[in-house]
């Protein structure tokens, strides 16, 4: 094996290939300028490739068509597709190569991505003015006479809640007071059939702010004709019929009450219809007159002074007169005066010291 030793004089070169090998080894032993060790080859940095820009293609868009090309930052004009076109080439043939064919509207590619591009622009000769352009040609507002708009006071609608149930409507919204609502709840518990009426006002001293029209009482007892009263007298009358009149009739006649004939409920008049007398409680819907009671067996009991031998009728009428004073403030009937010889008068007249007049 041939070694590289300084001062060696004996060296044989059997062939040209051996001579070339020895020359390469001599170059590696010389230090600087020789071969690079393998470790240093790995540490060498490679130079970055240089990409030369391609020359820009000439644009095929005319100056008239540049007005339709957007110049916003998200759609720069240089993104418009352009191809080199020789002289004499028909421009319509170029646009016919697009998927949409020969169109007069701008063709946009890249729909569905973040990079939209304008592929073509409409020709100016195909442009048709729109309604907006026609409106722009109209005279300006400054050329027209000023129009005076009258401002009307508006009402706020929808801010007030609507109540379908009269009992749920608060008083501040035009509803009933709490006492009237509580009274109507008592009527329903007693089984009274009634309906609310609009406020009644027939003049000075004749009014019912919250009237009711009563047609039937507990147990299906009818009121003939229907009576217009305030709720308070209706409540007292319904309790008297249910707790006193109906049980007394069943006890003496073994029959329930079918109907009650009332002679007067609301009536705008004075007491006993005398001129100059105070207003009657009937003028407030606060009184009711009973003239006849009809039983289920067909017996009719008229309110009048009974005969000497009418024991059951006399007992029933006396019971009515005595028990009714627990429910009313005034009770008048046959024997009280000439004006009440044929009916019972019941009312809730308020007196000082809660005095009750039962005659």
C-alpha atoms as one frame of an Amber mdcrd trajectory, in Angstrom:
protein
   0.000   0.000   0.000   1.378   3.386  -0.931   1.848   5.899   1.959   2.325
   9.630   1.961   5.614  10.321   3.690   7.596  13.545   3.152  11.054  12.891
   1.700  10.176   9.567   0.196  12.005   9.188  -3.063  10.968   5.757  -4.201
   7.554   5.576  -5.776   6.381   3.385  -8.578   3.344   4.068 -10.695   2.337
   0.905 -12.435  -0.553   2.561 -14.304  -2.323   5.801 -15.063  -5.150   5.035
 -12.683  -2.758   4.582  -9.863  -1.119   7.865 -10.734  -4.487   9.646 -10.550
  -5.197   8.091  -7.147  -1.871   9.234  -5.800  -2.512  12.764  -7.052  -5.818
  12.949  -5.208  -4.238  11.688  -1.990  -1.473  14.231  -2.272  -4.025  16.983
  -2.620  -5.786  15.806   0.558  -2.577  15.739   2.570  -1.617  19.267   1.588
  -4.074  20.893   4.146  -5.707  24.065   2.707  -7.397  23.811  -0.607  -7.708
  20.063  -0.372 -10.729  17.785   0.103 -13.353  18.700   2.732 -13.959  16.125
   5.447 -17.424  14.467   5.450 -18.497  16.159   8.705 -18.042  19.636   7.297
 -20.098  18.815   4.214 -23.203  18.269   6.386 -22.797  21.633   8.070 -22.756
  23.613   4.864 -25.849  25.795   4.195 -27.545  25.565   0.846 -28.367  28.731
  -0.997 -32.123  29.551  -1.316 -33.528  29.128  -4.836 -34.251  32.319  -6.694
 -37.628  32.507  -8.539 -37.657  34.996 -11.317 -41.039  36.810 -11.812 -42.790
  36.110 -15.064 -43.538  39.074 -17.279 -47.069  40.422 -16.839 -49.452  39.512
 -19.633 -51.093  42.345 -21.536 -54.671  43.099 -20.443 -57.573  42.533 -22.841
 -59.969  44.844 -20.981 -60.677  48.113 -22.673 -60.776  51.489 -20.982 -64.579
  51.571 -21.170 -64.850  48.286 -19.333 -62.565  49.248 -16.459 -65.447  51.127
 -14.819 -67.115  47.789 -14.062 -64.060  46.269 -12.451 -64.046  46.631  -8.648
 -60.968  48.243  -7.159 -61.598  47.373  -3.503 -58.697  45.862  -1.519 -60.412
  42.451  -1.512 -60.697  42.460  -5.336 -57.671  44.208  -6.897 -57.742  45.011
 -10.569 -54.598  42.954 -11.275 -56.493  39.770 -10.370 -58.620  40.068 -13.514
 -57.805  37.272 -15.920 -56.034  38.608 -18.997 -54.625  36.887 -22.050 -52.442
  38.190 -24.860 -54.584  38.780 -27.896 -53.300  39.491 -31.369 -54.690  42.221
 -33.536 -57.908  41.410 -35.332 -59.163  38.786 -32.864 -62.892  38.978 -31.992
 -63.341  39.650 -28.284 -66.700  37.810 -28.156 -64.901  34.618 -29.154 -62.660
  34.965 -26.137 -65.566  35.238 -23.695 -67.386  32.346 -25.355 -64.730  30.040
 -23.915 -66.091  30.660 -20.418 -68.463  28.074 -18.938 -71.327  30.558 -19.000
 -70.873  31.277 -22.712 -71.276  34.641 -24.374 -72.916  36.743 -21.654 -73.438
  40.428 -21.115 -73.151  40.338 -17.305 -69.853  40.167 -15.380 -68.619  36.616
 -14.856 -67.151  35.964 -11.430 -65.065  32.889 -10.661 -64.161  31.438  -7.312
 -67.712  31.487  -5.894 -67.775  29.627  -2.585 -64.193  30.548  -1.725 -62.546
  33.556  -0.136 -60.934  34.641  -3.444 -63.529  35.945  -5.906 -62.294  37.069
  -9.329 -63.968  39.003 -12.108 -63.588  37.020 -15.345 -65.431  39.379 -17.702
 -67.269  42.691 -17.761 -70.413  43.644 -19.731 -70.067  45.646 -22.857 -71.230
  49.227 -22.753 -73.459  48.790 -25.817 -75.455  46.089 -23.956 -76.019  48.274
 -20.910 -79.643  49.129 -20.169 -80.525  51.811 -17.632 -82.159  50.522 -14.472
 -84.962  52.089 -12.451 -82.369  53.538 -10.077 -80.608  55.300 -12.967 -83.919
  56.636 -14.268 -84.753  57.963 -10.818 -81.385  59.674 -10.670 -82.294  61.671
 -13.750 -85.379  63.143 -12.095 -85.224  66.676 -10.710 -83.494  66.965  -7.373
 -85.319  67.612  -4.122 -84.038  71.186  -4.078 -85.947  71.883  -7.327 -89.271
  70.769  -5.866 -91.415  72.963  -3.589 -91.131  72.142   0.136 -93.805  69.844
   1.551 -95.205  70.662   4.977 -95.875  67.555   7.038 -98.420  67.999   9.798
 -97.416  66.239  12.990-100.296  64.583  14.767-100.310  63.444  18.313 -99.961
  59.686  18.423-101.365  57.323  20.970 -99.237  54.598  22.453-100.924  51.339
  21.512-100.164  47.947  22.934 -98.693  49.241  26.184-101.872  48.640  28.154
-102.625  44.999  28.905-105.934  43.629  27.681-108.194  41.803  30.103-110.889
  39.489  28.738-112.285  38.673  32.203-113.991  41.690  33.867-113.131  40.352
  37.323-109.411  40.322  36.490-109.396  43.890  35.170-107.865  46.239  37.782
-109.712  49.351  38.890-107.014  51.703  37.528-107.745  50.272  34.049-111.491
  50.882  34.375-112.292  47.676  36.212-114.489  47.067  39.245-113.486  47.853
  42.812-112.355  44.967  44.973-115.683  44.950  46.862-117.647  44.442  43.623
-115.386  41.597  42.538-115.730  39.884  45.920-119.537  40.244  45.741-119.694
  38.569  42.330-117.612  35.682  43.596-120.195  35.166  46.338-122.985  35.142
  43.761-121.234  32.401  41.836-120.811  30.319  44.988-124.539  30.714  45.674
-125.410  29.506  42.183-126.891  32.818  40.985-127.298  33.304  37.240-126.650
  36.925  36.283-124.907  39.145  33.790-123.094  42.442  34.216-124.697  45.515
  32.683-123.225  48.874  31.698-123.415  51.574  34.334-126.911  53.008  34.757
-127.346  56.746  35.221-130.813  58.267  34.733-130.297  61.572  36.459-129.620
  62.986  39.902-129.972  60.254  42.527-130.764  57.514  39.970-127.760  55.384
  39.163-126.112  51.979  39.573-122.364  52.116  38.931-121.985  48.317  38.577
-125.428  46.787  37.939-126.288  43.122  37.406-129.306  41.512  35.788-130.492
  38.478  37.786-132.486  35.729  36.073-132.095  32.694  38.344-131.204  31.831
  41.953-129.866  28.752  43.681-131.805  25.569  42.932-132.995  26.856  39.562
-135.490  29.320  41.079-136.403  31.798  38.362-136.818  35.555  38.833-139.695
  36.849  36.707-139.103  39.249  35.141-135.305  39.608  35.288-134.324  42.081
  38.006-131.798  44.912  37.620-130.071  45.381  40.963-126.768  46.201  42.511
-124.626  43.267  43.586-125.105  43.783  47.348-128.910  43.485  47.396-128.652
  40.541  44.986-126.317  38.745  47.380-128.642  39.319  50.365-131.739  38.275
  48.405-130.089  35.072  47.106-129.045  34.084  50.646-132.564  34.701  52.002
-134.192  32.562  49.302-131.735  29.705  49.720-131.612  29.635  53.532-135.139
  30.759  54.509-137.779  30.824  51.769-137.007  27.500  50.028-136.739  25.441
  53.280-139.951  27.042  54.663-141.869  26.160  51.492-140.668  22.542  51.532
-141.605  22.251  55.204-145.172  23.529  54.785-146.043  22.476  51.217-143.618
  19.580  50.659-142.548  21.266  47.453-139.696  23.437  46.302-139.926  26.959
  44.937-140.169  27.241  41.155-140.248  30.992  40.567-140.495  34.366  42.310
-142.487  37.192  40.766-140.839  40.555  41.440-142.867  43.745  41.059-140.037
  46.312  41.121-136.249  46.333  41.098-134.422  49.384  39.657-136.778  52.340
  39.269-135.866  56.024  39.194-138.519  57.401  41.575-139.063  58.812  45.033
-140.287  56.872  48.094-143.809  55.574  47.443-143.695  57.684  44.244-144.648
  60.806  46.213-143.658  64.217  44.870-141.034  65.905  47.059-140.249  62.717
  48.993-136.676  61.435  49.313-135.373  59.188  46.577-136.281  55.549  46.979
-133.714  52.782  47.368-135.118  51.461  44.096-133.450  54.440  42.379-130.086
  52.932  43.398-130.965  49.364  42.510-130.743  48.674  46.239-134.298  47.283
  46.747-136.595  44.563  45.393-140.353  43.954  45.782-141.792  40.397  45.856
-145.438  39.942  44.876-145.878  36.169  44.388-144.114  32.856  44.994-144.877
  29.825  42.762-144.073  26.293  43.961-143.076  23.261  41.899-146.448  21.612
  42.569-148.209  24.558  40.908-149.308  26.328  44.091-149.108  30.128  43.896
-148.751  32.117  47.104-149.585  35.777  46.687-148.255  38.273  49.162-151.401
  39.673  50.766-153.247  39.409  54.035-154.320  35.734  54.140-157.782  34.512
  55.007-158.742  33.281  58.440-158.452  29.604  57.490-155.333  29.876  55.301
-153.085  28.485  57.995-150.180  27.251  55.846-150.134  30.420  53.783-150.328
  32.592  56.883-147.504  30.618  58.538-145.278  30.921  55.455-145.815  34.668
  55.116-145.149  35.255  58.812-141.984  33.189  58.556-140.848  35.225  55.542
-141.401  38.498  57.380-139.595  37.385  60.546-136.562  35.700  58.961-135.952
  38.265  56.232-134.921  40.941  58.711-131.664  39.027  59.283-130.636  39.757
  55.681-132.133  43.201  54.919-132.137  46.598  56.641-135.756  47.349  55.681
-138.686  44.890  55.453-142.204  46.122  54.662-145.295  44.086  53.777-149.028
  43.688  54.232-150.072  45.613  57.334-147.188  48.073  57.259-149.010  50.723
  55.203-151.339  51.016  52.263-148.452  51.121  49.782-147.219  47.589  50.704
-150.510  45.723  51.080-149.744  43.351  48.154-145.987  42.797  48.239-142.889
  42.558  50.404-140.316  45.339  50.131-136.662  44.464  50.885-133.770  46.944
  50.782-130.306  47.613  52.240-130.739  51.247  53.182-127.851  52.406  55.397
-128.972  54.131  58.596-127.129  55.617  61.528-126.240  53.200  64.314-127.022
  50.282  61.899-130.737  50.504  62.652-132.997  47.927  60.909-136.654  48.653
  60.196-138.767  45.466  60.006-142.556  46.030  59.971
